[in-house]
mmCIF file with all atom_site columns, C-alpha atoms and ligand atoms in Angstrom:
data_model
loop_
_atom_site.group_PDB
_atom_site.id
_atom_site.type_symbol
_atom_site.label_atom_id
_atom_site.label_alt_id
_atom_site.label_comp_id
_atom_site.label_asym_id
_atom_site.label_entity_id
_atom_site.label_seq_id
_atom_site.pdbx_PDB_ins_code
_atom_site.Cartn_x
_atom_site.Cartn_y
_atom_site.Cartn_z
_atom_site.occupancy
_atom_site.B_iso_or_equiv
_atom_site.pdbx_formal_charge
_atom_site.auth_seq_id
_atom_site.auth_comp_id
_atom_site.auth_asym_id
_atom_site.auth_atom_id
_atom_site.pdbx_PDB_model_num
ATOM   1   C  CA  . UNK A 1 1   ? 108.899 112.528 69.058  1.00 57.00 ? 1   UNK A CA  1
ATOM   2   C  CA  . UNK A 1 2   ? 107.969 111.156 72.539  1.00 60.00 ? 2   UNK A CA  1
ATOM   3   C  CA  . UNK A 1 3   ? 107.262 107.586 71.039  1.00 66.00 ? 3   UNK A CA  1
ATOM   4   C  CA  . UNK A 1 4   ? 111.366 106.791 70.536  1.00 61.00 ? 4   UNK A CA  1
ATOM   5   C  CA  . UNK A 1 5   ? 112.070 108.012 73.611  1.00 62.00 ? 5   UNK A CA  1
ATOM   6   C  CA  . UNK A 1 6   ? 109.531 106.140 75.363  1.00 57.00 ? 6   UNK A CA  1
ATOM   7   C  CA  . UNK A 1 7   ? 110.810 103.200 73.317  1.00 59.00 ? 7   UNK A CA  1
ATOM   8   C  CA  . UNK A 1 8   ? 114.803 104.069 74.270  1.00 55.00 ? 8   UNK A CA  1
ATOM   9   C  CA  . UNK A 1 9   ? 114.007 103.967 78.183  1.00 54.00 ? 9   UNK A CA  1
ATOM   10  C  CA  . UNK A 1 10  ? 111.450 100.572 77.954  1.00 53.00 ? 10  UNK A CA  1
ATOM   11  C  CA  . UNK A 1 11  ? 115.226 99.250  76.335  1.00 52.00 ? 11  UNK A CA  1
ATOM   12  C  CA  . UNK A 1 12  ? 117.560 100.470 78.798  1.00 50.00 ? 12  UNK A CA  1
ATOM   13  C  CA  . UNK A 1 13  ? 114.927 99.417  81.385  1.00 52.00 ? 13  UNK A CA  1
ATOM   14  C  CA  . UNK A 1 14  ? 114.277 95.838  80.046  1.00 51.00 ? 14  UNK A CA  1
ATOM   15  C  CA  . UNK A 1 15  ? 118.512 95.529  79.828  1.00 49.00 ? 15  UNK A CA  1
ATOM   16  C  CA  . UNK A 1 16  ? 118.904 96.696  83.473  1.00 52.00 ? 16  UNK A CA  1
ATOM   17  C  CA  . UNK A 1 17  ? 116.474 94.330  84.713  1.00 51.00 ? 17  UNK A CA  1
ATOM   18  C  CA  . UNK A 1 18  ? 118.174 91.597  82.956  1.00 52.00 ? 18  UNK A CA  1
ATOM   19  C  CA  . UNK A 1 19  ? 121.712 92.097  84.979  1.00 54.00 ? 19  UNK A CA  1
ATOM   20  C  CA  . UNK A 1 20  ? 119.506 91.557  87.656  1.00 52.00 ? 20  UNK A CA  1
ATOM   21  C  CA  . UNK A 1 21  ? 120.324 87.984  89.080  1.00 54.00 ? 21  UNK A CA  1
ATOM   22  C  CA  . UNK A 1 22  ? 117.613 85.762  88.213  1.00 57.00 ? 22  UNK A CA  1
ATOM   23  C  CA  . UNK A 1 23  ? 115.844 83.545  91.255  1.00 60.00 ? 23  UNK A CA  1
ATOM   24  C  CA  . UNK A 1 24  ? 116.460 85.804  94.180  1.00 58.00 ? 24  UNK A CA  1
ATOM   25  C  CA  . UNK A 1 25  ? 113.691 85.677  96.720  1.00 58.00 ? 25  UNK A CA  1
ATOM   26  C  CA  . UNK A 1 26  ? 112.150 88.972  97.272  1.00 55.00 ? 26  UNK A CA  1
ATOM   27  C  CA  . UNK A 1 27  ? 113.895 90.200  100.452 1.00 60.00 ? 27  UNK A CA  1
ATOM   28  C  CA  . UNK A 1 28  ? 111.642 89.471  103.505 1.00 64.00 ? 28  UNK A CA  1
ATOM   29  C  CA  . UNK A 1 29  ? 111.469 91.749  106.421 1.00 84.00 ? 29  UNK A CA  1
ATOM   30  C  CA  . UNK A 1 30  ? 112.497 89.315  108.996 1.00 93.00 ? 30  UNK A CA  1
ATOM   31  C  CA  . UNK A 1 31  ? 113.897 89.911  112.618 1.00 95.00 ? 31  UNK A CA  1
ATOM   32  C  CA  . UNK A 1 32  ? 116.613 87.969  113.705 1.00 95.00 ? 32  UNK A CA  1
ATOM   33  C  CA  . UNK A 1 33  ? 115.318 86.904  117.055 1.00 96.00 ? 33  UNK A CA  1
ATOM   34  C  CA  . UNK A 1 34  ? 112.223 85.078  116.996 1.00 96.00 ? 34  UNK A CA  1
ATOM   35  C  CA  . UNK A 1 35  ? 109.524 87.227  117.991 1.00 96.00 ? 35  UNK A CA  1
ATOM   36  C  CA  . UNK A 1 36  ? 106.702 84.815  118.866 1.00 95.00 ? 36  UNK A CA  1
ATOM   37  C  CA  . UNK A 1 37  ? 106.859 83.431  122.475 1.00 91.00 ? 37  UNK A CA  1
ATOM   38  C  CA  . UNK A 1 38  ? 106.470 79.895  122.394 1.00 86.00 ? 38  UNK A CA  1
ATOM   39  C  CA  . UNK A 1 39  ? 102.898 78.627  123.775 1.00 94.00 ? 39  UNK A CA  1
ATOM   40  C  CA  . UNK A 1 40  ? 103.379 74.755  125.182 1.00 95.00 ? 40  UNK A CA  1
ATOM   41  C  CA  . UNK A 1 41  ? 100.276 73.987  122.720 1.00 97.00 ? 41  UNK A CA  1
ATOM   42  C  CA  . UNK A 1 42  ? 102.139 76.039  119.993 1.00 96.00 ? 42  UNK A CA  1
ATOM   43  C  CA  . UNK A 1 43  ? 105.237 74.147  119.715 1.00 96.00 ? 43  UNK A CA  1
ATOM   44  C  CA  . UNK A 1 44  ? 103.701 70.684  120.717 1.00 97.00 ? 44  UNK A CA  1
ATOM   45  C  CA  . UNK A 1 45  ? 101.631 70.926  116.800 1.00 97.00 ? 45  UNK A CA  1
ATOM   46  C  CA  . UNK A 1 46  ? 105.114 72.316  115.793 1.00 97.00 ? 46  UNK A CA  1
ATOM   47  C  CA  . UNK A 1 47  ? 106.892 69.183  116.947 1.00 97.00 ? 47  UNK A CA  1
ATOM   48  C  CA  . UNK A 1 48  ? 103.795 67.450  115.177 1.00 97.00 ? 48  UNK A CA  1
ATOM   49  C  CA  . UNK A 1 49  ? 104.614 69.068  111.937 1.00 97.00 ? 49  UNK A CA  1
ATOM   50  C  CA  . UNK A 1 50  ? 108.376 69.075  112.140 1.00 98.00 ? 50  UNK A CA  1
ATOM   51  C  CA  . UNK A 1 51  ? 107.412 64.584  112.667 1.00 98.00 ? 51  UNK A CA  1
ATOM   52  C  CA  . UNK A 1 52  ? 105.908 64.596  109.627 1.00 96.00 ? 52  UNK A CA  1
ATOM   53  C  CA  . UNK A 1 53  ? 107.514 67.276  107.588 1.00 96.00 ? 53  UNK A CA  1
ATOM   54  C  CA  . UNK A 1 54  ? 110.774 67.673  107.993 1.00 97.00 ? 54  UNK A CA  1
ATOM   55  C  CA  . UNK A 1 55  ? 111.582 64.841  110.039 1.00 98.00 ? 55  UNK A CA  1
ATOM   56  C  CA  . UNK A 1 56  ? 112.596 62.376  106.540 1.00 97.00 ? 56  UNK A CA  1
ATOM   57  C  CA  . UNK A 1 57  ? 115.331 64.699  106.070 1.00 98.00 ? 57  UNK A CA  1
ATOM   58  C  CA  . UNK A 1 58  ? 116.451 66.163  109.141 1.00 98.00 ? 58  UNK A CA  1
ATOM   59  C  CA  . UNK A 1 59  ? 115.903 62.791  111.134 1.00 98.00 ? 59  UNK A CA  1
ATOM   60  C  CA  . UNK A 1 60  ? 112.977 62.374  114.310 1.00 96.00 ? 60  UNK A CA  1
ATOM   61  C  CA  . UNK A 1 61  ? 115.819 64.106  116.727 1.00 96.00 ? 61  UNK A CA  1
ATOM   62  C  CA  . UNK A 1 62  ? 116.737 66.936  114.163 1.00 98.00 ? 62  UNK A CA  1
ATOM   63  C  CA  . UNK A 1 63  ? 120.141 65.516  114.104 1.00 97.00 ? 63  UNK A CA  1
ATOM   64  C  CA  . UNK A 1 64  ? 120.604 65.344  110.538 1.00 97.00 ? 64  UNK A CA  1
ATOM   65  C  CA  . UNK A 1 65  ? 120.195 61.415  110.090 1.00 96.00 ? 65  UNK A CA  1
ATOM   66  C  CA  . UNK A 1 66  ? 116.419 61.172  108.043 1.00 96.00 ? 66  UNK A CA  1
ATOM   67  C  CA  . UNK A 1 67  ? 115.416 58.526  105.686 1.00 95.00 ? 67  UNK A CA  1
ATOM   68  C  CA  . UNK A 1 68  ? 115.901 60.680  102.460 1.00 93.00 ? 68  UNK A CA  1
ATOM   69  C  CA  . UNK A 1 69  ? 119.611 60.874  101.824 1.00 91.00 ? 69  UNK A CA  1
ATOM   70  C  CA  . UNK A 1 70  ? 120.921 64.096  100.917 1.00 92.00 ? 70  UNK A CA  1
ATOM   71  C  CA  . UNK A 1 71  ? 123.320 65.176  98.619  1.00 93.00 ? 71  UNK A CA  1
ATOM   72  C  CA  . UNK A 1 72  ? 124.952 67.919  101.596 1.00 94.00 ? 72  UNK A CA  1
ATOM   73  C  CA  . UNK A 1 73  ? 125.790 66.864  105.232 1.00 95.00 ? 73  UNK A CA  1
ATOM   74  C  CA  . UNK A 1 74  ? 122.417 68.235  107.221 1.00 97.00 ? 74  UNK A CA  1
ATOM   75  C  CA  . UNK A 1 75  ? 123.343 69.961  110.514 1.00 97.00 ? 75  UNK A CA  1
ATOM   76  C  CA  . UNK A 1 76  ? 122.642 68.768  113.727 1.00 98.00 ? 76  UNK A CA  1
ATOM   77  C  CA  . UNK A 1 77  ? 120.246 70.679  114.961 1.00 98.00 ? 77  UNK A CA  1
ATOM   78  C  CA  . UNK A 1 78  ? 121.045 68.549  118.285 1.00 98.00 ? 78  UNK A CA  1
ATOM   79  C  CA  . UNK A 1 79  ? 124.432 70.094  118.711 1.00 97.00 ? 79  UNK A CA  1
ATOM   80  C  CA  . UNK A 1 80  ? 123.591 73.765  119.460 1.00 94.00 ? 80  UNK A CA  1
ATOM   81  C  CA  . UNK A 1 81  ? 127.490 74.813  117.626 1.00 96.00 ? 81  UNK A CA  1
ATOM   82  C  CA  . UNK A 1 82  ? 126.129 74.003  114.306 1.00 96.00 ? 82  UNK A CA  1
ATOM   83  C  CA  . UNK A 1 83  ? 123.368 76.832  113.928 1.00 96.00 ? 83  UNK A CA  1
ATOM   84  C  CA  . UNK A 1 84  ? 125.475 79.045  115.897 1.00 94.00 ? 84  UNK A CA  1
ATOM   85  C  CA  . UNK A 1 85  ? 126.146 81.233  113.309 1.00 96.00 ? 85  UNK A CA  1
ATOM   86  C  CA  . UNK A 1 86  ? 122.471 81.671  112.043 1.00 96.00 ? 86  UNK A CA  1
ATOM   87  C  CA  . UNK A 1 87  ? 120.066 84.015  113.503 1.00 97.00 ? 87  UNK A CA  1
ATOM   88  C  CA  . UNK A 1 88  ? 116.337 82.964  114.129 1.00 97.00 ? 88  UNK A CA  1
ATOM   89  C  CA  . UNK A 1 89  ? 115.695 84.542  111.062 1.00 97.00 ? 89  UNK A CA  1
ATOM   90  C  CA  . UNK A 1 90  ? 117.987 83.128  108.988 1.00 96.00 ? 90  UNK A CA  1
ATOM   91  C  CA  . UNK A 1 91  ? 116.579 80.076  110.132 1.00 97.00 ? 91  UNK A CA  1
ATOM   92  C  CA  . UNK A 1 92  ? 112.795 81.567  109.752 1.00 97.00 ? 92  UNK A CA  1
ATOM   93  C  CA  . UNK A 1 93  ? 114.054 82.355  105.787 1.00 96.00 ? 93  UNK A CA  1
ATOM   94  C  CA  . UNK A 1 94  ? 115.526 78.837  105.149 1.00 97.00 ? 94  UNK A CA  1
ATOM   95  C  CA  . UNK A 1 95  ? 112.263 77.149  106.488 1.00 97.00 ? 95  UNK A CA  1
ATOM   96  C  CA  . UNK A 1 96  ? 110.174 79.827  104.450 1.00 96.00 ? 96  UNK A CA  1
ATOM   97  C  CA  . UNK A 1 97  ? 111.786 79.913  101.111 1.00 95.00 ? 97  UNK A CA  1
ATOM   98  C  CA  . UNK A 1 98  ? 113.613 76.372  101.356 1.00 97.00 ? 98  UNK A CA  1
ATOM   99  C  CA  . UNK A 1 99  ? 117.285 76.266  100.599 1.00 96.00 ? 99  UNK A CA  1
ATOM   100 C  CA  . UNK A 1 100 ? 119.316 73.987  97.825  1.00 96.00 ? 100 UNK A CA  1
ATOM   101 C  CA  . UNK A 1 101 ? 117.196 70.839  98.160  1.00 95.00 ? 101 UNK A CA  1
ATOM   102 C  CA  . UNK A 1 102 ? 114.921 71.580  101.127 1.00 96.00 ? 102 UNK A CA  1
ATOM   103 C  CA  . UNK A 1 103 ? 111.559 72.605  99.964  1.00 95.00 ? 103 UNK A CA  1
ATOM   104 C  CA  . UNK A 1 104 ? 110.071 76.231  100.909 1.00 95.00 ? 104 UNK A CA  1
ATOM   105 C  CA  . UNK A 1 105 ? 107.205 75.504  103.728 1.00 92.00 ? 105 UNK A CA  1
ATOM   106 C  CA  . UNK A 1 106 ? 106.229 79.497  102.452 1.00 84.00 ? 106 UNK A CA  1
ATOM   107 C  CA  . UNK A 1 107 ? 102.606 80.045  101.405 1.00 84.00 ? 107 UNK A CA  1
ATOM   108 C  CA  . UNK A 1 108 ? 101.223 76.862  103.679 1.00 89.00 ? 108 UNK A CA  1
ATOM   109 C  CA  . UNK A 1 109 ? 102.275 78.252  106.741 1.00 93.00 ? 109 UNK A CA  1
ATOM   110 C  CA  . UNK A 1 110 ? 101.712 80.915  108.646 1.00 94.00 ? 110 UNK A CA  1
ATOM   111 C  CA  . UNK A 1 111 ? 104.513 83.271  109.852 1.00 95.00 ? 111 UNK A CA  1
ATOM   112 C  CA  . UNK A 1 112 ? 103.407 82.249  113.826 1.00 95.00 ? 112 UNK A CA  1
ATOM   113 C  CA  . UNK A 1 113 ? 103.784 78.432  112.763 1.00 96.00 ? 113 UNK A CA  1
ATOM   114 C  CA  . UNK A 1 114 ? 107.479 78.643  111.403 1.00 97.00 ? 114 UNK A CA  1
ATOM   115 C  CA  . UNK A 1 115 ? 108.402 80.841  113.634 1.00 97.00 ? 115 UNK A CA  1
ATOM   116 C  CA  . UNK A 1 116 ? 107.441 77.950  116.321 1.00 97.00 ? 116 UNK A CA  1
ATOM   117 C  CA  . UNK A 1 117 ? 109.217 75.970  113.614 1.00 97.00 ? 117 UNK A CA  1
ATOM   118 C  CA  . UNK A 1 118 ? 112.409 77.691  114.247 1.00 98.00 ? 118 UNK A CA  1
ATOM   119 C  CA  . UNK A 1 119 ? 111.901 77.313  118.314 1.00 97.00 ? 119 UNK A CA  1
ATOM   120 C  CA  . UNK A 1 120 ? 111.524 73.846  117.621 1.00 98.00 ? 120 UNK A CA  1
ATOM   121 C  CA  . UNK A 1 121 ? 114.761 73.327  115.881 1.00 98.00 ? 121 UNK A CA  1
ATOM   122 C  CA  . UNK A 1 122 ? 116.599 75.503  118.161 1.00 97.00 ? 122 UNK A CA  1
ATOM   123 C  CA  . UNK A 1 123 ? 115.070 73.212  121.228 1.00 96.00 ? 123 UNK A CA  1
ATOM   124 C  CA  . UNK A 1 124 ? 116.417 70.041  119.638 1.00 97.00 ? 124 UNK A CA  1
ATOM   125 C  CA  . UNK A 1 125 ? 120.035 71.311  121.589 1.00 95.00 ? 125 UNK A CA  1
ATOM   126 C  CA  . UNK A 1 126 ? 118.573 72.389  124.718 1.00 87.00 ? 126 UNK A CA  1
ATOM   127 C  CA  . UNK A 1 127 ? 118.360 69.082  127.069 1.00 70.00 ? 127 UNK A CA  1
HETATM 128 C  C1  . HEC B 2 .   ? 113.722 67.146  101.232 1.00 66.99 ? 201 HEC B C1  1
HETATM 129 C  C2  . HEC B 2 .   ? 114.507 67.242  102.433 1.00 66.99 ? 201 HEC B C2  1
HETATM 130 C  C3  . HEC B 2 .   ? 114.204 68.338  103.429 1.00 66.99 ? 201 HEC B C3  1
HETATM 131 C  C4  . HEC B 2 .   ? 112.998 68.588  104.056 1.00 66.99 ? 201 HEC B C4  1
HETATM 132 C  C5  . HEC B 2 .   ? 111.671 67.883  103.875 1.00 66.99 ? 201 HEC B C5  1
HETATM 133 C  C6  . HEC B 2 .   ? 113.255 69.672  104.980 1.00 66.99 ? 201 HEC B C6  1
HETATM 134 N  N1  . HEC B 2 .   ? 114.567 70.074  104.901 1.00 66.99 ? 201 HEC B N1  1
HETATM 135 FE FE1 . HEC B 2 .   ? 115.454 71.509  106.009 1.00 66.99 ? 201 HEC B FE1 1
HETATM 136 N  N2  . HEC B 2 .   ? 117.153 71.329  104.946 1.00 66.99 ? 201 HEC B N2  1
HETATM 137 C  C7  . HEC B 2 .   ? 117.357 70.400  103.942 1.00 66.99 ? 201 HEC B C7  1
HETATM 138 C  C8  . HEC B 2 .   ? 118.645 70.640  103.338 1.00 66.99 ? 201 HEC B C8  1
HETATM 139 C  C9  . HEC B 2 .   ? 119.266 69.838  102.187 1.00 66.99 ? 201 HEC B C9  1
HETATM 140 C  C10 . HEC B 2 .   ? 119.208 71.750  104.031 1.00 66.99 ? 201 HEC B C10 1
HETATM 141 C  C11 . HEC B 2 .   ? 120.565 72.394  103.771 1.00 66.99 ? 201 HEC B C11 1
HETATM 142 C  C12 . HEC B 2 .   ? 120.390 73.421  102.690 1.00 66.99 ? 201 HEC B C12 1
HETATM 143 C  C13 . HEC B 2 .   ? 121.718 73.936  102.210 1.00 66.99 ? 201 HEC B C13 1
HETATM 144 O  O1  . HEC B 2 .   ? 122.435 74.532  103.027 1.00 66.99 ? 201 HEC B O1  1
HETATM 145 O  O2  . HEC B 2 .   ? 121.992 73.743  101.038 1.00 66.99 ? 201 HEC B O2  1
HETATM 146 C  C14 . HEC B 2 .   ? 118.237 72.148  105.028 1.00 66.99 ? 201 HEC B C14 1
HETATM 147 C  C15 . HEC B 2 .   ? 118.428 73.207  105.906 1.00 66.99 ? 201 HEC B C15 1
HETATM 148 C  C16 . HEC B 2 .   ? 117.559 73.513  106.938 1.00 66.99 ? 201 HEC B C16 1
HETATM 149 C  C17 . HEC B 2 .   ? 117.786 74.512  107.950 1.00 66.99 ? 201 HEC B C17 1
HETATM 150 C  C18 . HEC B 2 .   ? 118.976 75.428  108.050 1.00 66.99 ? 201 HEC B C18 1
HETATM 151 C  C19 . HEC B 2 .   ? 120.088 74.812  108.788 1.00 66.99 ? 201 HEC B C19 1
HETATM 152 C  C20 . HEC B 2 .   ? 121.269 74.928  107.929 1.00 66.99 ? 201 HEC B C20 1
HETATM 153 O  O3  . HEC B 2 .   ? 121.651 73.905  107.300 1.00 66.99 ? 201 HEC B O3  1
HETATM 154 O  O4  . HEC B 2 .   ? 121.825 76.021  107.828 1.00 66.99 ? 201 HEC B O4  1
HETATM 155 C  C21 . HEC B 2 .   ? 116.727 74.503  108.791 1.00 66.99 ? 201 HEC B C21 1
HETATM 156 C  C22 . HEC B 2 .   ? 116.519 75.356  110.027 1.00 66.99 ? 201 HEC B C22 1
HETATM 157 C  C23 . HEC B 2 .   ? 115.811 73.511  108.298 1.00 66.99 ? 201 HEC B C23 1
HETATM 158 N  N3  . HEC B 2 .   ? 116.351 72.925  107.179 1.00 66.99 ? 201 HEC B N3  1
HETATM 159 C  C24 . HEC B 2 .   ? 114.596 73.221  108.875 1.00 66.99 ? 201 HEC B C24 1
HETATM 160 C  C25 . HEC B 2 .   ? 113.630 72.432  108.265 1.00 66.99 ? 201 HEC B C25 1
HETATM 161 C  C26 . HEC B 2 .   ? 112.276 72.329  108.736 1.00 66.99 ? 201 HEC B C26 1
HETATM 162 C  C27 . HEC B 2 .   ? 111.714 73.014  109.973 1.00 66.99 ? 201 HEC B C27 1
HETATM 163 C  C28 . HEC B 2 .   ? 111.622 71.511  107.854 1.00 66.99 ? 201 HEC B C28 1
HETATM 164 C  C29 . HEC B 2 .   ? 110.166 71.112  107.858 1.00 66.99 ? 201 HEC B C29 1
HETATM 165 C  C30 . HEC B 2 .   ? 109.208 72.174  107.780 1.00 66.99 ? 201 HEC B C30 1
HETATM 166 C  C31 . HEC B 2 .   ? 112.596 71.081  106.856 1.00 66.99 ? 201 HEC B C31 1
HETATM 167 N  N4  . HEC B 2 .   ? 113.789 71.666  107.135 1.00 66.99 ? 201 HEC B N4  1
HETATM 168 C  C32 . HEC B 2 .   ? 112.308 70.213  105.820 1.00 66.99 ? 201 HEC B C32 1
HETATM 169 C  C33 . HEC B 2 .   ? 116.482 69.388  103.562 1.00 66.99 ? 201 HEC B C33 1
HETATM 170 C  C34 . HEC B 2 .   ? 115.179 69.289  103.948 1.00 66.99 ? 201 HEC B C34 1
#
């Protein structure tokens, strides 16, 4: 008698997990303001990494002009207005699980390193 019942709920379970939409990144437990306090040494390997990894994209200045053409406009990360609306951590999840056609930097990195990832982008506006 159990067995059909057992049966019945592994159904309705397996059809509620299917409404589920497909793709979503588990839900990270991020803060919005960047909690690591930038370290001249920190961000200086940042800027290193940012030359060499995201720089082809998001251009040497962050201002949206790399080599690699993109199908969307890139923000420029040198005009302060256009990540106004983003919290570090929003920032933090876009570097971590990538976004449309930017690649996630996730499992290479360590939280500390795009964390100084974000302070790099955000010091792109500050002259
Ligand atoms: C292959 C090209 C590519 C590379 C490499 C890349 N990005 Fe991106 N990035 C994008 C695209 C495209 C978007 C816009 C995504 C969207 O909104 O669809 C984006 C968005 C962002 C954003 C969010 C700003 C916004 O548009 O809201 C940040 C921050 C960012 N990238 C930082 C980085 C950093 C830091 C790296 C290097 C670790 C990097 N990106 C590497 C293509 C790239």
């Amino acid at each position: 008698m159990l067995k059909p019942v057992l049966a019945f709920s592994v159904f309705i379970l397996s059809g509620l997990s299917l409404q589920q939409p497909a793709a979503a990144p588990a839900p990270l437990n991020v803060p919005a303001t960047n909690p690591i306090k930038p370290n001249a040494e920190a961000i200086a390997k940042a800027k290193k990494v940012f030359g060499y990894d995201c720089a082809l994209c998001h251009g040497e200045k962050g201002d949206g002009k790399g080599d690699v053409p993109m199908k969307v406009t890139l923000k420029d990360f040198t005009n302060a207005a256009d990540l106004q609306s983003e919290t570090d951590g929003d920032l933090f999840t876009i570097i971590k699980n990538g976004k449309g056609d930017m690649p996630p930097e996730g499992g290479r990195m360590k939280d500390e390193e795009l964390w100084n990832l974000v302070s790099v982008v955000r010091s792109f506006s500050k002259k």
